[in-house]
Structure formats: C-alpha cells, structure tokens
Coordinates of C-alpha atoms in Angstrom, one line a residue:
M298 CA -14.6 0.4 -29.2
P299 CA -12.1 1.8 -31.7
R300 CA -12.9 1.6 -35.4
Y301 CA -10.3 0.6 -37.9
K302 CA -9.9 1.5 -41.5
D303 CA -9.8 -1.6 -43.6
N304 CA -7.4 -4.0 -41.9
D305 CA -4.8 -1.5 -40.6
F306 CA -4.6 -3.3 -37.3
L307 CA -3.2 -6.4 -39.0
H308 CA 0.5 -6.8 -39.6
S309 CA 1.5 -7.1 -43.2
S310 CA 2.7 -10.7 -42.7
V311 CA -0.2 -11.7 -40.4
K312 CA -0.8 -15.5 -40.0
F313 CA -4.1 -17.0 -39.2
E314 CA -2.7 -19.8 -37.1
P315 CA -1.4 -20.1 -33.5
Y316 CA 1.7 -18.1 -32.6
W317 CA 2.8 -21.1 -30.6
W318 CA 3.2 -23.1 -33.9
E319 CA 6.3 -21.0 -34.6
E320 CA 8.1 -23.4 -32.2
F321 CA 6.1 -26.6 -32.5
R322 CA 3.8 -27.4 -35.4
P323 CA 1.2 -30.3 -35.5
V324 CA 2.7 -33.5 -36.9
D325 CA 1.6 -36.7 -38.4
C326 CA 2.3 -40.0 -36.6
I327 CA 1.3 -42.6 -39.1
A328 CA 1.3 -46.1 -37.7
S329 CA 2.6 -48.6 -40.3
T330 CA -0.2 -51.0 -39.2
L331 CA -2.9 -50.7 -36.6
P332 CA -2.6 -53.2 -33.7
A333 CA -5.2 -55.9 -33.9
Q334 CA -5.6 -55.9 -30.1
V335 CA -4.7 -53.4 -27.3
D336 CA -5.6 -52.9 -23.7
V337 CA -7.0 -49.4 -24.3
A338 CA -8.2 -47.6 -27.4
I339 CA -7.8 -43.8 -26.7
I340 CA -9.9 -41.5 -28.9
G341 CA -8.5 -38.0 -29.0
G342 CA -4.8 -37.1 -29.2
G343 CA -4.8 -34.0 -27.0
Y344 CA -3.4 -33.5 -23.5
G345 CA -5.9 -35.9 -22.1
G346 CA -5.3 -38.7 -24.5
L347 CA -1.6 -38.5 -24.4
G348 CA -1.6 -38.1 -20.6
A349 CA -3.6 -41.3 -20.3
A350 CA -1.4 -43.2 -22.8
R351 CA 1.8 -42.2 -20.9
M352 CA 0.4 -43.4 -17.6
L353 CA -1.0 -46.6 -19.0
S354 CA 2.3 -47.5 -20.5
D355 CA 4.1 -46.9 -17.2
L356 CA 1.5 -49.2 -15.5
G357 CA 2.2 -52.0 -18.1
F358 CA -0.8 -51.4 -20.4
S359 CA -0.8 -51.1 -24.2
S360 CA -2.8 -48.4 -26.0
V361 CA -3.5 -46.9 -29.4
V362 CA -4.2 -43.2 -29.6
L363 CA -6.6 -42.3 -32.5
E364 CA -6.4 -38.7 -33.7
S365 CA -8.7 -37.5 -36.4
G366 CA -6.2 -34.9 -37.7
Q367 CA -2.5 -34.2 -37.0
F368 CA -1.2 -34.6 -33.5
G369 CA -1.3 -31.1 -32.0
S370 CA -3.8 -29.6 -34.4
G371 CA -6.6 -29.3 -31.7
A372 CA -7.1 -27.0 -28.7
S373 CA -4.1 -28.4 -26.8
T374 CA -1.8 -26.1 -28.9
R375 CA -4.3 -23.3 -29.3
S376 CA -4.9 -22.1 -25.7
G377 CA -3.3 -19.1 -24.0
G378 CA -1.1 -21.4 -21.9
A379 CA -2.3 -20.2 -18.5
I380 CA -2.6 -22.7 -15.6
S381 CA -4.4 -22.2 -12.3
A382 CA -4.9 -24.4 -9.3
G383 CA -8.6 -23.8 -8.8
L384 CA -9.2 -20.1 -9.6
S385 CA -11.3 -20.9 -12.7
I386 CA -13.1 -24.0 -11.4
G387 CA -16.8 -23.6 -11.4
K388 CA -16.8 -20.6 -13.8
S389 CA -19.5 -21.2 -16.5
F390 CA -19.5 -20.2 -20.1
T391 CA -21.6 -17.2 -18.9
G392 CA -18.4 -16.0 -17.3
R393 CA -20.0 -16.2 -13.8
S394 CA -19.1 -18.5 -11.0
L395 CA -21.7 -20.9 -9.9
G396 CA -22.6 -21.2 -6.2
F397 CA -21.5 -24.5 -4.7
P398 CA -21.7 -25.7 -1.1
Q399 CA -18.5 -25.2 0.8
E400 CA -17.8 -28.9 1.1
I401 CA -17.9 -29.3 -2.7
V402 CA -15.8 -26.2 -3.2
S403 CA -13.1 -27.6 -0.8
T404 CA -13.1 -31.0 -2.7
I405 CA -12.9 -29.5 -6.2
V406 CA -10.2 -27.0 -5.2
Q407 CA -8.1 -29.8 -3.9
W408 CA -8.5 -31.7 -7.1
A409 CA -7.5 -28.5 -9.0
K410 CA -4.4 -28.2 -6.9
D411 CA -3.5 -31.9 -7.6
A412 CA -3.9 -31.1 -11.3
F413 CA -1.5 -28.1 -11.1
I414 CA 1.1 -30.2 -9.2
H415 CA 0.7 -33.0 -11.8
V416 CA 1.6 -30.6 -14.6
Q417 CA 4.7 -29.4 -12.7
E418 CA 5.8 -33.0 -12.1
L419 CA 5.1 -34.0 -15.7
V420 CA 7.3 -31.1 -17.0
E421 CA 10.1 -32.1 -14.5
Q422 CA 9.9 -35.9 -15.0
E423 CA 9.9 -35.7 -18.8
G424 CA 12.3 -32.8 -19.1
I425 CA 9.9 -30.7 -21.1
A426 CA 11.3 -27.3 -22.0
C427 CA 8.1 -25.3 -22.3
H428 CA 8.8 -22.1 -20.4
F429 CA 6.9 -23.2 -17.3
E430 CA 6.6 -20.4 -14.8
K431 CA 4.7 -20.0 -11.5
R432 CA 4.0 -16.3 -11.6
G433 CA 0.4 -16.0 -10.4
R434 CA -2.8 -14.7 -11.9
F435 CA -4.7 -11.4 -11.6
L436 CA -8.5 -11.7 -11.9
G437 CA -9.8 -8.2 -12.9
A438 CA -13.2 -7.0 -11.7
C439 CA -15.0 -5.4 -14.6
A440 CA -17.5 -3.6 -12.4
P441 CA -17.7 -2.4 -8.8
S442 CA -20.4 -5.1 -8.1
H443 CA -18.0 -7.7 -9.5
Y444 CA -15.3 -6.7 -7.0
E445 CA -17.8 -7.2 -4.1
A446 CA -18.7 -10.6 -5.5
L447 CA -15.0 -11.5 -5.4
R448 CA -15.1 -11.0 -1.6
D449 CA -17.4 -14.0 -1.3
R450 CA -15.2 -16.0 -3.7
E451 CA -12.1 -15.2 -1.7
S452 CA -13.7 -16.3 1.5
K453 CA -14.8 -19.6 0.0
L454 CA -11.4 -20.3 -1.4
K455 CA -9.6 -19.5 1.9
A456 CA -12.1 -21.7 3.8
S457 CA -11.1 -24.5 1.4
G458 CA -7.4 -24.2 2.4
V459 CA -6.3 -21.9 -0.5
S460 CA -3.4 -19.7 0.5
G461 CA -1.9 -16.9 -1.5
C462 CA -5.3 -15.6 -2.6
Y463 CA -6.1 -12.0 -1.8
L464 CA -8.1 -9.0 -3.0
V465 CA -6.4 -6.0 -4.6
P466 CA -8.4 -2.7 -4.4
R467 CA -8.5 -0.5 -7.5
E468 CA -6.1 2.1 -6.0
Q469 CA -3.4 -0.6 -5.7
Q470 CA -3.9 -2.6 -8.9
A471 CA -1.1 -0.8 -10.8
N472 CA 1.2 -3.1 -8.8
E473 CA -0.3 -6.0 -10.7
I474 CA -1.4 -4.5 -14.0
N475 CA -1.0 -1.0 -15.6
S476 CA -4.5 -0.6 -16.7
D477 CA -7.4 1.5 -15.5
Y478 CA -10.0 -0.8 -17.0
Y479 CA -10.7 -2.8 -13.8
H480 CA -12.3 -2.0 -10.5
G481 CA -9.8 -3.9 -8.4
G482 CA -9.4 -7.7 -8.5
M483 CA -8.0 -10.8 -6.9
V484 CA -4.5 -12.3 -7.1
F485 CA -4.0 -16.0 -7.0
D486 CA -0.4 -16.9 -6.4
D487 CA -0.7 -20.6 -7.1
A488 CA -1.1 -20.1 -10.9
G489 CA 1.3 -20.3 -13.7
K490 CA 1.9 -20.3 -17.5
L491 CA 3.7 -22.3 -20.1
H492 CA 4.1 -22.5 -23.9
P493 CA 1.2 -24.8 -24.7
A494 CA 2.5 -26.2 -28.0
L495 CA 6.0 -27.0 -26.5
F496 CA 4.3 -28.6 -23.6
Y497 CA 2.2 -30.7 -26.0
G498 CA 5.3 -31.5 -28.1
G499 CA 7.1 -32.7 -25.0
L500 CA 4.2 -34.9 -24.0
L501 CA 4.0 -36.3 -27.5
D502 CA 7.8 -37.1 -27.4
A503 CA 7.2 -38.9 -24.0
C504 CA 4.6 -41.1 -25.6
R505 CA 6.9 -41.8 -28.6
R506 CA 9.6 -43.0 -26.3
R507 CA 7.2 -45.7 -24.9
N508 CA 7.0 -48.8 -27.1
S509 CA 3.6 -49.9 -25.8
I510 CA 1.9 -46.8 -27.3
V511 CA 0.8 -46.6 -30.9
L512 CA 0.1 -43.2 -32.3
S513 CA -2.3 -43.0 -35.2
S514 CA -3.0 -39.6 -36.9
Q515 CA -5.5 -38.9 -39.7
N516 CA -7.5 -41.8 -38.3
R517 CA -11.0 -40.9 -37.0
A518 CA -12.9 -43.4 -34.9
L519 CA -16.1 -44.2 -36.8
S520 CA -18.0 -46.5 -34.5
L521 CA -17.8 -48.4 -31.2
Q522 CA -19.3 -51.9 -30.7
R523 CA -19.3 -54.1 -27.7
R524 CA -17.6 -57.4 -28.4
G525 CA -17.8 -59.7 -25.4
A526 CA -15.9 -58.2 -22.5
G527 CA -14.3 -55.6 -24.8
W528 CA -14.8 -53.2 -27.7
E529 CA -14.4 -53.2 -31.4
V530 CA -13.4 -49.8 -32.7
Q531 CA -14.0 -49.1 -36.4
T532 CA -11.6 -46.5 -37.7
E533 CA -10.8 -44.9 -41.0
Q534 CA -7.8 -47.1 -41.3
G535 CA -9.2 -50.4 -40.0
V536 CA -10.5 -52.2 -36.9
V537 CA -8.9 -52.2 -33.4
R538 CA -10.1 -54.4 -30.6
A539 CA -9.6 -53.2 -27.1
R540 CA -10.5 -54.2 -23.6
H541 CA -11.3 -50.6 -22.7
V542 CA -12.1 -47.3 -24.6
F543 CA -11.2 -43.9 -23.3
V544 CA -12.7 -40.8 -24.9
A545 CA -10.8 -37.5 -24.5
T546 CA -12.2 -35.3 -27.3
N547 CA -13.4 -32.4 -25.0
G548 CA -14.3 -29.4 -27.2
Y549 CA -14.2 -31.5 -30.4
T550 CA -16.6 -34.3 -29.2
G551 CA -18.6 -35.5 -32.2
P552 CA -21.5 -38.0 -32.7
L553 CA -19.4 -41.1 -31.8
V554 CA -20.8 -41.1 -28.2
P555 CA -24.1 -39.2 -28.4
P556 CA -24.8 -39.2 -24.6
L557 CA -21.4 -37.5 -24.1
R558 CA -22.0 -35.0 -26.8
R559 CA -25.4 -33.9 -25.3
R560 CA -23.5 -33.0 -22.1
L561 CA -20.9 -30.7 -23.7
I562 CA -21.3 -27.3 -25.3
P563 CA -18.4 -26.4 -27.6
V564 CA -17.6 -22.7 -27.7
A565 CA -14.9 -21.2 -29.9
S566 CA -12.3 -19.1 -28.0
N567 CA -10.3 -16.7 -30.2
V568 CA -6.7 -15.5 -29.6
I569 CA -4.3 -12.9 -31.1
A570 CA -0.6 -12.3 -30.7
T571 CA 0.8 -8.8 -31.2
E572 CA 4.0 -7.9 -33.0
E573 CA 7.0 -7.4 -30.8
L574 CA 6.6 -4.5 -28.3
P575 CA 9.1 -1.7 -27.7
P576 CA 11.6 -2.4 -25.0
D577 CA 10.1 -2.2 -21.4
L578 CA 6.5 -2.0 -22.6
A579 CA 5.7 -5.6 -21.7
A580 CA 7.1 -5.1 -18.2
F581 CA 5.0 -1.9 -17.9
I582 CA 1.8 -3.9 -18.8
S583 CA 2.6 -6.8 -16.5
P584 CA 5.0 -5.8 -13.7
K585 CA 5.0 -9.2 -12.1
G586 CA 4.6 -11.4 -15.1
R587 CA 1.1 -12.5 -14.1
T588 CA -1.5 -14.1 -16.4
F589 CA -4.8 -12.2 -16.5
S590 CA -8.5 -13.0 -16.7
E591 CA -11.6 -11.1 -15.8
T592 CA -15.2 -11.3 -14.5
R593 CA -17.1 -10.4 -17.6
R594 CA -19.5 -13.0 -19.1
L595 CA -17.8 -12.4 -22.5
M596 CA -14.5 -12.5 -20.8
H597 CA -10.9 -12.1 -22.0
Y598 CA -7.7 -13.7 -20.9
Y599 CA -4.1 -12.6 -21.7
R600 CA -0.5 -12.7 -20.8
I601 CA 3.0 -11.8 -22.1
S602 CA 4.6 -14.3 -24.4
P603 CA 7.5 -16.4 -23.0
D604 CA 10.1 -14.3 -24.7
G605 CA 8.7 -11.2 -23.0
K606 CA 8.0 -9.4 -26.3
R607 CA 4.4 -9.8 -27.3
V608 CA 0.9 -9.8 -25.8
I609 CA -1.2 -13.0 -26.2
F610 CA -4.8 -11.9 -25.9
G611 CA -7.8 -14.1 -26.1
G612 CA -11.5 -14.3 -25.4
R613 CA -15.0 -15.3 -26.7
T614 CA -15.8 -12.7 -29.4
R615 CA -18.7 -14.0 -31.5
F616 CA -20.8 -17.1 -30.9
R617 CA -21.5 -17.4 -34.6
H618 CA -19.4 -17.8 -37.7
V619 CA -17.6 -14.7 -38.8
P620 CA -14.4 -14.3 -40.8
Q621 CA -11.2 -14.7 -38.8
E622 CA -10.2 -11.1 -39.5
E623 CA -13.4 -10.0 -37.7
H624 CA -12.4 -12.0 -34.6
A625 CA -9.0 -10.4 -34.7
R626 CA -10.5 -6.9 -35.1
I627 CA -12.7 -7.4 -32.0
L628 CA -9.8 -8.7 -29.9
H629 CA -7.5 -5.9 -30.9
A630 CA -10.1 -3.4 -30.0
E631 CA -10.7 -5.0 -26.6
L632 CA -6.9 -5.1 -26.0
T633 CA -6.6 -1.4 -26.7
R634 CA -9.6 -0.7 -24.4
R635 CA -7.5 -2.2 -21.6
F636 CA -4.2 -0.8 -22.8
P637 CA -4.6 2.3 -25.0
V638 CA -0.8 2.5 -25.2
L639 CA -1.0 -0.5 -27.6
R640 CA -3.3 1.2 -30.1
E641 CA -0.6 1.3 -32.8
I642 CA 0.6 -2.2 -32.2
K643 CA -0.3 -4.7 -35.0
V644 CA -1.6 -8.2 -34.9
T645 CA 0.8 -10.9 -36.3
H646 CA -1.2 -14.0 -35.5
A647 CA -4.9 -14.9 -35.0
W648 CA -6.5 -18.2 -34.3
Q649 CA -9.2 -20.1 -32.4
G650 CA -9.8 -23.3 -30.6
N651 CA -12.8 -25.0 -29.0
V652 CA -13.5 -25.0 -25.2
A653 CA -16.1 -27.5 -23.8
F654 CA -18.5 -26.4 -21.2
T655 CA -20.7 -28.5 -18.9
S656 CA -24.0 -27.8 -17.2
D657 CA -22.3 -27.5 -13.8
S658 CA -19.2 -25.7 -15.1
L659 CA -17.0 -28.5 -13.7
P660 CA -14.7 -31.0 -15.5
H661 CA -15.9 -34.6 -15.5
A662 CA -14.3 -38.0 -15.6
G663 CA -15.9 -41.4 -15.4
E664 CA -17.9 -43.9 -17.5
L665 CA -20.9 -43.7 -19.7
G666 CA -22.2 -47.0 -21.0
G667 CA -18.9 -48.6 -20.2
I668 CA -16.9 -46.0 -22.1
H669 CA -14.3 -44.1 -20.0
Y670 CA -14.1 -40.3 -20.6
A671 CA -12.5 -37.1 -19.3
V672 CA -14.0 -33.9 -20.8
G673 CA -15.5 -30.5 -20.0
C674 CA -12.7 -28.5 -18.7
N675 CA -14.6 -25.2 -19.1
G676 CA -11.4 -23.3 -20.1
S677 CA -9.0 -25.0 -17.7
G678 CA -7.8 -27.8 -20.0
V679 CA -4.0 -27.1 -19.8
S680 CA -3.9 -28.4 -16.2
M681 CA -7.0 -30.5 -16.1
M682 CA -6.7 -32.7 -19.2
P683 CA -3.2 -34.2 -18.6
F684 CA -4.3 -34.9 -14.9
L685 CA -7.7 -36.4 -15.7
G686 CA -6.2 -38.5 -18.5
A687 CA -3.6 -39.9 -16.0
M688 CA -6.3 -40.5 -13.3
V689 CA -8.6 -42.3 -15.6
A690 CA -5.7 -44.5 -16.8
M691 CA -5.0 -45.4 -13.2
R692 CA -8.7 -46.3 -12.7
I693 CA -8.6 -48.5 -15.8
A694 CA -5.4 -50.2 -14.5
G695 CA -6.9 -50.8 -11.1
R696 CA -4.3 -48.6 -9.5
L697 CA -6.3 -45.6 -8.3
H698 CA -6.9 -45.8 -4.6
G699 CA -9.8 -43.6 -3.6
R700 CA -12.1 -41.4 -5.6
L701 CA -11.6 -40.6 -9.2
P702 CA -11.3 -36.8 -9.3
F703 CA -14.5 -35.2 -10.7
G704 CA -15.8 -38.7 -11.1
D705 CA -18.5 -38.7 -8.4
L706 CA -20.2 -35.6 -9.8
Q707 CA -23.2 -36.3 -12.1
M708 CA -22.7 -34.8 -15.6
R709 CA -26.2 -33.8 -16.7
A710 CA -27.3 -33.4 -20.3
F711 CA -28.5 -30.0 -21.3
P712 CA -32.3 -29.9 -21.8
M713 CA -33.5 -30.0 -25.5
Y714 CA -29.9 -30.2 -26.7
N715 CA -28.6 -32.8 -29.2
G716 CA -25.0 -31.6 -29.4
V717 CA -25.5 -28.8 -31.9
P718 CA -25.4 -25.5 -30.0
W719 CA -28.0 -23.6 -32.1
F720 CA -28.7 -21.3 -29.2
L721 CA -25.3 -19.7 -28.9
P722 CA -25.9 -16.5 -30.9
A723 CA -28.9 -15.7 -28.7
A724 CA -26.8 -16.4 -25.6
E725 CA -24.1 -14.1 -26.9
G726 CA -26.5 -11.2 -27.3
Y727 CA -27.9 -11.8 -23.8
F728 CA -24.4 -11.9 -22.2
R729 CA -23.4 -8.7 -24.1
V730 CA -26.4 -6.8 -22.7
M731 CA -25.8 -8.0 -19.2
D732 CA -22.1 -7.1 -19.3
F733 CA -23.2 -3.6 -20.5
L734 CA -25.6 -3.2 -17.7
D735 CA -23.0 -4.3 -15.1
E736 CA -20.2 -2.1 -16.5
R737 CA -22.0 1.0 -17.7
V738 CA -25.2 1.2 -15.6
G739 CA -23.6 -0.2 -12.5
R740 CA -26.0 -2.9 -11.5

C-alpha cells in the first residue's frame, strides 16, 4: 500500500462531508405543531420512512415522519448511489455470499428485481432529476478462487431467472474496467446508479407535496407505549398518538426498540471523491460506465460521478474509531492499488455512513411486538429501503395482496449481542488476514 507524506493525498480545499451535498444538503422541516393523532407514526426520515409516507398518503392515510436530525443527514445521502437488482442480496458483512437453497434464492432475487423496478418508477412518477442510469455492474474477483466461486453464483442467479448475468475472464476484463487488480469477474446488466442525495431530495419534495404527511426534523422519538388499539409516541417535541408505528432507522437503530437493535449490526462505510480527472481518464477507467464492487471481505465499491469527472470510491476501512483523514488515506491507497494512474489525483471529499447487517445477510420487513419495521439492507439500501417502506405501507393499509417481501424470513438476533458491536475490531483483523490469504497465498 502506498505511503504518504503528511496529508499530501488531500486536496487543499478538502471537505469532510459527502460530495453529493454539493447539489442537495440536509434540511430542516420543522412542523409548527405536532399532530395529536395520525394513522401512522414513522420513525426515521431516510428512504424507507419517506417511501412509506408517500405510499400511505396515496392510499388515504395520514402520517408524521420523525427524524432525529435534519432530513437527509443520514445514510440515504451518504451512499455510493449504486443500485442492483439482486447482485448483492445475501452478501454478508464478511464480504462473502451465504449459501441459500435455490427456492429461496429465486424468491429473494424476484423481490430484488421488484425493488429495482420500484426505484425506476418512483423516479419517473415524481419526476426526480437524479442522474438515474442503467449501466450495469462489474463484480471483480479478488483472487482466482473467488472467480471460481462466481461460477456457482452465476448458475444460481440464472436458475432464478436472472438474465444479463455473465462471467468475464481476466483476459477480457479490460472491456469492463482498465485495471489489472482483478482475476476476472461477473457482469450484471440489470444494475444502475443515481445521485443519492438528489434522489433523496426528490423523494422529500414528493412528501412535501402531500398534505397528509407531517415532516418533523430535530425530533427524536424517545419512547413507545401501547394505548388501547394504538400507540403513544413520546418525542422531543411532544406526544403523538398513532394507530400504527413504522420504524425505518436501519443503520442508525438505537435503543427505542431493543429487540430490533439486537438484530442489526451497524458498520460504518467510508467514501471519498477525487478531484476532477484529466479529460478521457474517467472513460479509460470505466469504458461502459459500470458501477463496481468486489469479492473481498473488506470490500470496496466505486463508480464515476454523474458528471463523468471524478471517482467515487468507498469501502469498509477500519471497524474502530480513527480520524476521518485516516479513512481517506486508506481509501486513496486502495484506489491507487486498483488504478496506479490515479496516484497523483487528490481527494476533495471524505465521509462515512452506517450500513446495517443482519444475521442472514438479507433485508427484513415485518412486525416485532406490533411495531412495523423495514431494516437491514446489508449495503443495498438505495433500492431496498424505498421499496420496503412502500410495501410495509401497503400492508398497514390492507392493500398488499400476497406476501410482504422479506417478511416471511425470520430475523434472528445475534448471540450475546445487545446492540453495541464491541466485537467489530476483532472481526476486522480476522477478515484482513483471510483476504491476505486468499489474495497473496492463493487459498
């Protein structure tokens, strides 16, 4: 890994906030008064919460969306903006795909396809200008053994009805990515990308246009109490009574619902944006405009920015607290390992956001103790959370015919886990050793 003198990899005007905020920044939506009574109290103002509020309004239900900070300050505007229709489903925070029976794979892949279509329709119906593109994804194999494992993954996906999914041997991967880092990979045509903050801003505007939705920022939910057939929600700004409660806090789930917290591991994912690249360099890196991910346990994901001028590069760097400059240093070094031509390119933005992982590496939606929830997207939140929020809203309204996507799968709590992931530093060390053995020793 390259070593840097001081912080010479950082641009002189570096910002430790998302690059996406250059076009949409988090905003306050302060309700003049909280409604005394609503049909649904929604806790969490990210993609899931807003997606549910929008759908509930269209079905004739009132809601209040309680956001502990500003709207857009959480992970919904902090991701890389990649969308896949099933490629990442079942990939755990270890970076490895879990083995599921074929019938389960077929079902969850169909749900993932539905989520991808839902995002497309949402963008079209609400007229959201967020640079949505369906350009596919390349999944790079970080070791020869990983490429062989992709063969089994490809066969399972194709058996589940996935088309446009195919292996790319190493000698042909320059058609997809100009890097010698990988040992071949897999292309998934039904994948896309968007500007996550502009998408969020468009979804927020869609909720603002609907009079039956009250948006309340800087208003944390403090407690939930059963009151007859409904709920009393104590917030920092007062009390709201609701017939139903929907929790969509995902990687920021706190102690409000302890059984839910014990089922989610929040892991910080860090991202950098480079300065503008010389002309034609972005096209050299990504000839087809793909998004990229890889098979490492401590994996990275990346893409070219919507204006075609920068690299957005993310990944899990350290599972413990270190200064933001250190995260940026590690990511820049990993970027130049994959693309040595970028060694002199500086970092202009660096940030992080939480991803929520579950024990089976799948998203989950349903009820716990009468509380509706949609959480645990395992890194696929851009497509999953708007979709699951809408589906839970339809379930609450009695308008969902058939199964709730990811609702029949039991979300198990992690053993000896109370919601505080004390074990992550040890896990990071283990994953780092295993990646080394795979890539250098050739296990």
